[in-house]
Coordinates of N, CA and C in Angstrom, one line a residue:
M95 N 145.2 84.0 104.0 CA 144.5 82.7 104.2 C 144.0 82.2 102.8
N96 N 144.3 80.9 102.5 CA 143.9 80.4 101.2 C 142.5 79.9 101.3
N97 N 141.9 79.6 100.1 CA 140.5 79.2 100.0 C 140.1 78.0 100.7
F98 N 141.1 77.1 100.9 CA 140.9 75.8 101.6 C 140.6 76.0 103.1
N99 N 141.1 77.1 103.6 CA 141.0 77.4 105.0 C 139.9 78.3 105.4
R100 N 139.3 78.9 104.3 CA 138.2 79.9 104.6 C 136.9 79.2 105.1
P101 N 136.3 79.9 106.0 CA 135.0 79.3 106.5 C 134.0 79.3 105.3
S102 N 133.1 78.3 105.3 CA 132.0 78.3 104.3 C 130.8 79.0 104.9
G103 N 129.9 79.4 103.9 CA 128.7 80.1 104.3 C 127.4 79.3 104.3
I104 N 126.5 79.8 105.2 CA 125.2 79.2 105.3 C 124.2 80.4 105.2
Q105 N 123.3 80.4 104.3 CA 122.3 81.5 104.2 C 120.9 81.0 104.5
I106 N 120.2 81.5 105.5 CA 118.8 81.2 105.8 C 118.0 82.1 104.9
I107 N 117.0 81.5 104.3 CA 116.1 82.2 103.4 C 114.7 81.9 103.7
G108 N 113.8 82.8 103.2 CA 112.3 82.6 103.4 C 111.7 84.0 103.7
T109 N 110.8 84.0 104.6 CA 110.1 85.2 105.0 C 110.3 85.4 106.5
Q110 N 110.6 86.7 106.9 CA 110.8 87.0 108.3 C 109.5 86.5 109.1
R111 N 109.7 86.4 110.4 CA 108.6 85.9 111.3 C 108.3 84.5 111.1
S112 N 109.3 83.7 110.6 CA 109.1 82.3 110.4 C 110.0 81.4 111.3
G113 N 110.5 82.0 112.4 CA 111.3 81.3 113.3 C 112.8 81.4 113.0
S114 N 113.2 82.3 112.2 CA 114.6 82.4 111.8 C 115.5 82.7 112.9
N115 N 115.1 83.5 113.9 CA 115.9 83.9 115.0 C 116.1 82.7 115.9
L116 N 115.1 81.9 116.1 CA 115.2 80.6 116.8 C 116.2 79.7 116.2
L117 N 116.1 79.5 114.9 CA 117.0 78.7 114.1 C 118.4 79.2 114.2
R118 N 118.6 80.5 114.1 CA 119.9 81.1 114.2 C 120.5 80.8 115.5
L119 N 119.8 81.0 116.6 CA 120.3 80.7 117.9 C 120.7 79.2 118.1
I120 N 119.8 78.3 117.5 CA 120.1 76.9 117.6 C 121.5 76.6 116.9
L121 N 121.6 77.2 115.7 CA 122.9 76.9 114.9 C 124.1 77.5 115.6
D122 N 123.9 78.7 116.3 CA 125.0 79.4 116.9 C 125.5 78.6 118.1
Q123 N 124.7 77.6 118.6 CA 125.2 76.8 119.8 C 126.3 75.9 119.3
S124 N 126.4 75.6 118.0 CA 127.4 74.7 117.6 C 128.8 75.4 117.6
D125 N 129.8 74.7 118.0 CA 131.2 75.3 117.9 C 131.7 75.5 116.5
E126 N 131.0 74.9 115.6 CA 131.5 74.9 114.2 C 130.8 76.0 113.4
I127 N 129.8 76.7 114.0 CA 129.0 77.7 113.2 C 128.9 79.0 114.0
T128 N 129.2 80.1 113.4 CA 129.0 81.4 113.9 C 127.8 82.1 113.2
S129 N 126.8 82.4 114.0 CA 125.6 83.0 113.5 C 125.2 84.2 114.2
P130 N 125.8 85.4 114.0 CA 125.5 86.6 114.7 C 124.1 87.2 114.2
H131 N 123.6 88.0 115.0 CA 122.3 88.7 114.6 C 122.6 89.5 113.3
P132 N 121.7 89.3 112.3 CA 121.9 89.9 111.0 C 121.9 91.4 111.0
A133 N 122.7 92.0 110.2 CA 122.7 93.5 110.0 C 122.0 93.8 108.7
H134 N 121.6 92.8 107.9 CA 120.9 93.0 106.6 C 121.7 94.0 105.7
V135 N 122.9 93.6 105.4 CA 123.8 94.5 104.6 C 123.3 94.6 103.2
P136 N 123.1 93.6 102.4 CA 122.7 93.8 101.0 C 121.4 94.5 100.9
V137 N 120.4 94.2 101.7 CA 119.1 94.8 101.6 C 119.2 96.3 101.9
T138 N 120.0 96.7 102.9 CA 120.2 98.1 103.3 C 121.0 98.9 102.3
F139 N 122.1 98.3 101.8 CA 123.1 99.1 101.0 C 122.9 99.0 99.5
M140 N 122.2 98.0 99.0 CA 122.0 97.9 97.5 C 121.3 99.2 97.0
P141 N 120.3 99.7 97.7 CA 119.6 101.0 97.1 C 120.5 102.2 97.2
L142 N 121.6 102.1 98.0 CA 122.5 103.2 98.3 C 123.7 103.2 97.4
L143 N 124.0 102.1 96.7 CA 125.2 102.0 95.9 C 125.4 103.1 94.9
K144 N 124.4 103.5 94.3 CA 124.5 104.6 93.3 C 125.2 105.8 93.8
F145 N 125.1 106.1 95.1 CA 125.7 107.3 95.7 C 127.2 107.1 95.9
Y146 N 127.7 105.9 95.8 CA 129.1 105.7 95.9 C 129.9 105.9 94.6
G147 N 129.2 106.0 93.5 CA 129.8 106.1 92.2 C 130.6 104.8 91.9
E148 N 131.6 104.9 91.0 CA 132.4 103.8 90.6 C 133.1 103.3 91.8
L149 N 133.1 102.0 92.1 CA 133.8 101.4 93.2 C 135.3 101.2 92.9
N150 N 136.0 102.3 92.8 CA 137.4 102.3 92.7 C 138.0 102.1 94.2
G151 N 139.3 102.2 94.3 CA 139.9 102.0 95.6 C 139.3 102.9 96.7
G152 N 139.2 104.2 96.4 CA 138.8 105.1 97.4 C 137.3 105.0 97.8
N153 N 136.5 104.8 96.8 CA 135.0 104.7 97.0 C 134.7 103.3 97.7
Y154 N 135.5 102.3 97.3 CA 135.3 101.0 97.9 C 135.7 101.0 99.4
K155 N 136.8 101.7 99.7 CA 137.1 101.8 101.1 C 136.1 102.5 101.9
L156 N 135.5 103.5 101.3 CA 134.4 104.3 102.0 C 133.2 103.4 102.2
L157 N 132.9 102.6 101.2 CA 131.8 101.6 101.3 C 132.1 100.6 102.4
I158 N 133.3 100.1 102.5 CA 133.6 99.1 103.5 C 133.5 99.8 104.9
N159 N 134.0 101.0 105.0 CA 133.9 101.7 106.3 C 132.4 101.9 106.8
D160 N 131.6 102.3 105.8 CA 130.2 102.5 106.1 C 129.5 101.2 106.5
V161 N 129.8 100.1 105.8 CA 129.1 98.9 106.1 C 129.5 98.4 107.4
V162 N 130.8 98.5 107.7 CA 131.3 98.0 109.0 C 130.7 98.9 110.2
N163 N 130.7 100.2 109.9 CA 130.1 101.1 110.9 C 128.6 100.6 111.2
Y164 N 127.9 100.3 110.1 CA 126.5 99.9 110.2 C 126.4 98.6 111.0
V165 N 127.3 97.6 110.7 CA 127.3 96.4 111.4 C 127.6 96.6 112.9
E166 N 128.5 97.5 113.2 CA 128.9 97.7 114.6 C 127.8 98.5 115.3
A167 N 126.9 99.1 114.6 CA 125.8 99.8 115.2 C 124.5 98.9 115.3
N168 N 124.7 97.7 115.0 CA 123.5 96.8 115.0 C 122.9 96.7 116.4
P169 N 121.6 96.8 116.6 CA 121.0 96.8 117.9 C 121.4 95.6 118.8
V170 N 121.7 94.5 118.1 CA 122.2 93.3 118.8 C 123.6 93.1 118.5
P171 N 124.5 93.5 119.4 CA 126.0 93.5 119.1 C 126.5 92.1 118.6
W172 N 127.5 92.2 117.8 CA 128.3 91.0 117.4 C 129.3 90.8 118.5
E173 N 129.0 90.1 119.5 CA 129.9 90.0 120.7 C 131.2 89.3 120.3
N174 N 132.3 89.9 120.8 CA 133.6 89.3 120.7 C 134.1 89.2 119.2
I175 N 133.5 90.0 118.4 CA 133.8 90.0 117.0 C 134.3 91.4 116.6
K176 N 135.5 91.5 116.1 CA 136.1 92.8 115.7 C 136.4 92.7 114.2
I177 N 135.8 93.6 113.4 CA 135.9 93.5 112.0 C 137.1 94.4 111.6
D178 N 138.1 93.9 110.9 CA 139.2 94.6 110.4 C 138.9 95.1 109.0
R179 N 138.7 96.4 108.9 CA 138.4 97.1 107.7 C 139.5 96.9 106.6
E180 N 140.7 97.1 107.0 CA 141.8 97.0 106.1 C 142.0 95.5 105.5
K181 N 141.7 94.6 106.4 CA 141.7 93.2 105.9 C 140.6 92.9 104.9
V182 N 139.4 93.5 105.1 CA 138.3 93.3 104.2 C 138.8 93.8 102.8
F183 N 139.4 95.0 102.8 CA 139.9 95.6 101.6 C 141.0 94.7 100.9
A184 N 141.9 94.3 101.7 CA 143.0 93.5 101.2 C 142.6 92.1 100.7
D185 N 141.6 91.6 101.3 CA 141.1 90.2 100.9 C 140.1 90.3 99.7
S186 N 139.7 91.4 99.3 CA 138.6 91.6 98.3 C 139.2 91.2 96.9
K187 N 138.7 90.2 96.3 CA 139.1 89.8 95.0 C 138.6 90.8 93.9
I188 N 137.3 91.2 94.2 CA 136.7 92.3 93.3 C 136.1 93.3 94.3
Y189 N 135.8 94.5 93.8 CA 135.2 95.5 94.6 C 133.7 95.4 94.4
S190 N 133.0 94.8 95.5 CA 131.6 94.6 95.4 C 131.0 94.5 96.8
L191 N 129.8 95.0 97.0 CA 129.1 94.9 98.2 C 129.0 93.5 98.8
F192 N 128.7 92.6 97.9 CA 128.6 91.2 98.3 C 129.9 90.5 98.7
E193 N 131.0 91.1 98.1 CA 132.3 90.6 98.6 C 132.5 91.1 100.0
I194 N 132.1 92.3 100.3 CA 132.3 92.9 101.7 C 131.4 92.0 102.6
N195 N 130.2 91.8 102.2 CA 129.3 91.0 103.1 C 129.9 89.6 103.4
R196 N 130.4 88.9 102.4 CA 131.0 87.6 102.7 C 132.3 87.7 103.6
L197 N 133.1 88.7 103.3 CA 134.4 88.8 104.1 C 134.1 89.2 105.5
I198 N 133.1 90.0 105.8 CA 132.7 90.3 107.1 C 132.3 89.1 107.9
Y199 N 131.4 88.3 107.3 CA 131.0 87.0 107.9 C 132.1 86.0 108.1
E200 N 133.1 86.0 107.1 CA 134.2 85.1 107.3 C 135.1 85.5 108.5
Q201 N 135.2 86.9 108.6 CA 136.0 87.3 109.8 C 135.3 86.9 111.1
A202 N 134.0 87.0 111.1 CA 133.2 86.6 112.3 C 133.5 85.2 112.6
A203 N 133.5 84.3 111.6 CA 133.7 82.9 111.9 C 135.1 82.6 112.3
I204 N 136.1 83.3 111.6 CA 137.5 83.1 112.0 C 137.7 83.5 113.4
S205 N 137.1 84.6 113.9 CA 137.3 85.1 115.2 C 136.9 84.1 116.3
K206 N 136.0 83.2 115.9 CA 135.5 82.2 116.8 C 135.9 80.8 116.5
N207 N 136.9 80.7 115.6 CA 137.5 79.4 115.1 C 136.4 78.5 114.6
A208 N 135.4 79.0 113.9 CA 134.3 78.2 113.4 C 134.5 77.9 111.9
K209 N 134.0 76.8 111.5 CA 134.1 76.3 110.1 C 133.1 77.0 109.2
Y210 N 132.0 77.5 109.8 CA 130.9 78.0 109.0 C 130.4 79.4 109.6
W211 N 130.0 80.3 108.7 CA 129.3 81.4 109.1 C 127.9 81.3 108.6
C212 N 126.9 81.9 109.4 CA 125.5 81.8 109.0 C 124.9 83.2 109.0
C213 N 124.2 83.5 107.9 CA 123.5 84.8 107.9 C 122.0 84.5 107.8
K214 N 121.2 85.2 108.6 CA 119.8 85.0 108.6 C 119.0 86.1 108.0
S215 N 119.6 86.9 107.2 CA 118.9 87.9 106.4 C 118.1 87.3 105.3
M216 N 116.9 86.9 105.6 CA 116.2 86.0 104.8 C 115.8 86.6 103.4
A217 N 115.7 87.9 103.3 CA 115.5 88.6 102.1 C 116.6 88.5 101.1
N218 N 117.8 88.0 101.6 CA 118.9 87.8 100.6 C 118.6 86.9 99.5
V219 N 117.5 86.1 99.7 CA 117.1 85.2 98.6 C 116.9 85.9 97.3
H220 N 116.6 87.2 97.4 CA 116.3 88.0 96.2 C 117.6 88.5 95.6
Y221 N 118.7 88.2 96.2 CA 120.1 88.5 95.6 C 120.8 87.2 95.4
A222 N 120.1 86.1 95.2 CA 120.8 84.8 95.1 C 121.9 84.8 94.0
A223 N 121.6 85.4 92.9 CA 122.6 85.4 91.8 C 123.9 86.0 92.3
E224 N 123.8 87.2 93.0 CA 125.0 87.8 93.5 C 125.7 87.0 94.6
L225 N 124.9 86.4 95.4 CA 125.5 85.6 96.5 C 126.2 84.4 95.9
E226 N 125.6 83.8 94.9 CA 126.3 82.6 94.2 C 127.6 83.0 93.6
S227 N 127.7 84.2 93.0 CA 128.9 84.6 92.3 C 130.0 84.8 93.2
H228 N 129.7 85.2 94.5 CA 130.7 85.5 95.5 C 131.0 84.4 96.4
S229 N 130.0 83.5 96.6 CA 130.1 82.3 97.5 C 129.6 81.1 96.8
P230 N 130.3 80.6 95.8 CA 129.8 79.5 95.0 C 129.5 78.2 95.7
N231 N 130.0 78.0 96.9 CA 129.7 76.8 97.7 C 128.7 77.1 98.9
L232 N 128.0 78.3 98.8 CA 127.1 78.7 99.8 C 126.0 77.7 99.9
K233 N 125.6 77.3 101.2 CA 124.5 76.4 101.5 C 123.3 77.2 101.9
Y234 N 122.1 76.7 101.6 CA 120.9 77.4 102.0 C 120.0 76.6 102.9
I235 N 119.4 77.2 103.9 CA 118.4 76.6 104.7 C 117.1 77.4 104.4
Y236 N 116.2 76.8 103.7 CA 114.9 77.4 103.4 C 113.9 77.1 104.5
L237 N 113.7 78.1 105.4 CA 112.8 78.0 106.5 C 111.4 78.5 106.1
Y238 N 110.4 77.7 106.2 CA 109.1 78.1 105.7 C 108.1 77.9 106.8
R239 N 107.1 78.7 106.8 CA 106.0 78.7 107.8 C 104.7 79.0 107.2
D240 N 103.6 78.5 107.7 CA 102.3 78.8 107.2 C 102.1 80.3 107.1
G241 N 101.7 80.8 105.9 CA 101.6 82.2 105.6 C 100.7 82.9 106.5
R242 N 99.6 82.2 106.9 CA 98.6 82.9 107.8 C 99.3 83.2 109.2
D243 N 100.1 82.3 109.7 CA 100.8 82.5 110.9 C 101.8 83.6 110.8
V244 N 102.5 83.6 109.7 CA 103.5 84.7 109.4 C 102.8 86.1 109.5
A245 N 101.6 86.1 108.8 CA 100.8 87.4 108.8 C 100.4 87.8 110.2
V246 N 99.9 86.9 111.0 CA 99.5 87.2 112.4 C 100.7 87.7 113.2
S247 N 101.9 87.0 113.0 CA 103.1 87.4 113.7 C 103.5 88.8 113.3
F248 N 103.5 89.1 112.0 CA 103.8 90.5 111.6 C 102.9 91.5 112.1
K249 N 101.6 91.2 112.3 CA 100.6 92.2 112.7 C 100.9 92.6 114.2
K250 N 101.6 91.7 114.9 CA 101.9 91.9 116.3 C 103.3 92.6 116.5
A251 N 104.1 92.5 115.4 CA 105.5 93.0 115.5 C 105.5 94.5 115.4
I252 N 106.6 95.1 115.8 CA 106.8 96.6 115.7 C 107.4 96.9 114.4
V253 N 107.8 96.0 113.6 CA 108.3 96.2 112.2 C 107.4 95.5 111.2
G254 N 107.6 96.0 109.9 CA 106.9 95.3 108.8 C 105.5 95.8 108.5
E255 N 105.0 95.3 107.4 CA 103.7 95.7 106.9 C 102.6 95.2 107.9
K256 N 101.5 95.7 107.9 CA 100.4 95.3 108.8 C 99.1 94.9 108.0
H257 N 98.9 95.3 106.8 CA 97.7 95.0 106.1 C 97.9 93.6 105.5
I258 N 96.9 92.7 105.7 CA 96.9 91.3 105.3 C 97.3 91.1 103.8
Y259 N 96.8 92.0 103.0 CA 97.1 91.9 101.5 C 98.6 92.0 101.3
S260 N 99.2 93.1 101.9 CA 100.6 93.3 101.7 C 101.4 92.2 102.2
L261 N 101.0 91.6 103.4 CA 101.7 90.6 104.0 C 101.7 89.3 103.2
A262 N 100.5 89.0 102.6 CA 100.3 87.8 101.8 C 101.1 87.9 100.5
K263 N 101.1 89.1 99.9 CA 101.9 89.4 98.7 C 103.4 89.2 98.9
Q264 N 103.9 89.7 100.0 CA 105.3 89.5 100.3 C 105.7 88.1 100.6
W265 N 104.8 87.4 101.4 CA 105.1 86.0 101.7 C 105.2 85.2 100.4
K266 N 104.2 85.4 99.5 CA 104.3 84.6 98.2 C 105.5 85.0 97.4
H267 N 105.8 86.2 97.3 CA 107.0 86.7 96.6 C 108.3 86.0 97.1
D268 N 108.4 85.9 98.4 CA 109.6 85.3 99.1 C 109.6 83.8 98.8
Q269 N 108.4 83.1 98.9 CA 108.3 81.7 98.7 C 108.7 81.3 97.3
D270 N 108.1 82.1 96.4 CA 108.4 81.8 95.0 C 109.9 81.9 94.7
A271 N 110.6 82.9 95.3 CA 112.0 83.1 95.1 C 112.8 81.9 95.6
C272 N 112.4 81.4 96.8 CA 113.0 80.3 97.4 C 112.9 79.0 96.6
I273 N 111.6 78.8 96.1 CA 111.4 77.6 95.3 C 112.1 77.6 94.0
K274 N 112.2 78.8 93.4 CA 113.0 79.0 92.2 C 114.4 78.7 92.4
L275 N 115.0 79.1 93.5 CA 116.4 78.9 93.8 C 116.6 77.4 94.0
A276 N 115.7 76.7 94.7 CA 115.8 75.3 95.0 C 115.9 74.5 93.7
G277 N 115.2 75.0 92.6 CA 115.1 74.3 91.4 C 116.4 74.2 90.6
H278 N 117.3 75.2 90.9 CA 118.6 75.1 90.2 C 119.8 75.2 91.1
T279 N 119.6 74.6 92.3 CA 120.6 74.5 93.3 C 120.8 73.0 93.7
D280 N 122.0 72.5 93.7 CA 122.2 71.1 94.0 C 121.6 70.8 95.4
E281 N 121.0 69.6 95.5 CA 120.4 69.3 96.8 C 121.4 69.2 98.0
S282 N 122.6 69.0 97.7 CA 123.6 69.0 98.7 C 123.9 70.4 99.3
R283 N 123.3 71.4 98.7 CA 123.5 72.8 99.2 C 122.2 73.4 99.6
F284 N 121.1 72.7 99.5 CA 119.8 73.3 99.8 C 119.0 72.3 100.7
F285 N 118.5 72.9 101.9 CA 117.8 72.1 102.9 C 116.5 72.9 103.2
A286 N 115.4 72.3 103.0 CA 114.1 72.9 103.4 C 113.7 72.5 104.8
L287 N 113.3 73.4 105.6 CA 112.9 73.2 107.0 C 111.6 73.8 107.3
N288 N 110.7 73.1 107.8 CA 109.4 73.6 108.2 C 109.4 74.1 109.6
Y289 N 108.9 75.3 109.9 CA 108.9 75.9 111.2 C 108.0 75.1 112.2
E290 N 106.8 74.8 111.7 CA 105.9 74.0 112.6 C 106.5 72.7 113.1
K291 N 107.2 72.0 112.2 CA 107.8 70.8 112.5 C 109.0 71.0 113.5
L292 N 109.7 72.1 113.2 CA 110.9 72.4 114.0 C 110.5 72.6 115.5
I293 N 109.4 73.3 115.8 CA 109.1 73.6 117.2 C 108.4 72.4 117.8
V294 N 107.8 71.5 117.0 CA 107.2 70.3 117.6 C 108.2 69.2 117.9
S295 N 109.1 69.0 116.9 CA 110.1 67.9 117.1 C 111.5 68.4 116.7
P296 N 112.1 69.4 117.5 CA 113.4 69.9 117.1 C 114.5 68.9 117.0
R297 N 114.4 67.8 117.8 CA 115.5 66.8 117.8 C 115.5 66.1 116.4
E298 N 114.3 65.9 115.9 CA 114.3 65.2 114.6 C 114.9 66.1 113.5
D299 N 114.6 67.4 113.6 CA 115.1 68.3 112.6 C 116.6 68.4 112.7
H300 N 117.1 68.3 114.0 CA 118.6 68.3 114.2 C 119.2 67.1 113.5
K301 N 118.5 65.9 113.5 CA 119.0 64.8 112.9 C 119.1 65.0 111.4
E302 N 118.1 65.6 110.8 CA 118.1 65.9 109.4 C 119.2 66.8 109.0
L303 N 119.4 67.8 109.8 CA 120.5 68.8 109.5 C 121.8 68.1 109.6
V304 N 122.0 67.2 110.6 CA 123.3 66.5 110.7 C 123.5 65.7 109.4
C305 N 122.5 65.2 108.8 CA 122.6 64.4 107.6 C 122.8 65.3 106.3
F306 N 122.6 66.6 106.5 CA 122.7 67.5 105.4 C 124.2 67.7 105.2
P307 N 124.8 67.4 104.0 CA 126.2 67.5 103.8 C 126.8 68.8 104.2
G308 N 127.8 68.8 105.0 CA 128.5 70.0 105.5 C 128.0 70.5 106.8
Y309 N 127.0 70.0 107.4 CA 126.5 70.4 108.7 C 126.8 69.4 109.8
K310 N 127.2 69.9 110.9 CA 127.4 69.1 112.0 C 126.9 69.9 113.3
L311 N 125.8 69.5 113.8 CA 125.3 70.2 115.0 C 125.4 69.3 116.2

């Protein structure tokens, strides 16, 4: 498949507990977007890369197999999506975890005849440089929510920090990274979306997304 026919990527960024799963499900209703439940590949595997040694052919295939196994073990299955490990290897222009991540999502989109794939692993904003190098046309949706509400939501969740200081520190760290990315990303590839506004007037936000170049909901 040539580059002109490859699905384009959408990355949701921000802090978890900001309505990202709601937004993911909204986007997934479009026939043009595939947005499966995230497996958080970069966040999970970046700390483990040192154990794979040099990513030559054999080690890279091992990494592909481990990543795909991890995706397939996701608590929320990627329904009707079968990832071809050999094709991920064959389509890799370079041997990199971020190449694997992109190609897995591309296969997900292709399997559903979608033009776009969407990843809601919001912490990927901290790997923006790597994402950009592998997906130069990647579009971002910066979903932001009042930090106090994010903290309250995390305190009720079964995952994540629970102390308010840690929650506030993480929220600021994530917001700073998103704002920094916005500063050097063309506005045609960056859309900021407020959670509070989304739940109050979702139709209006749909209209704004429709006007965002590359999106059709």
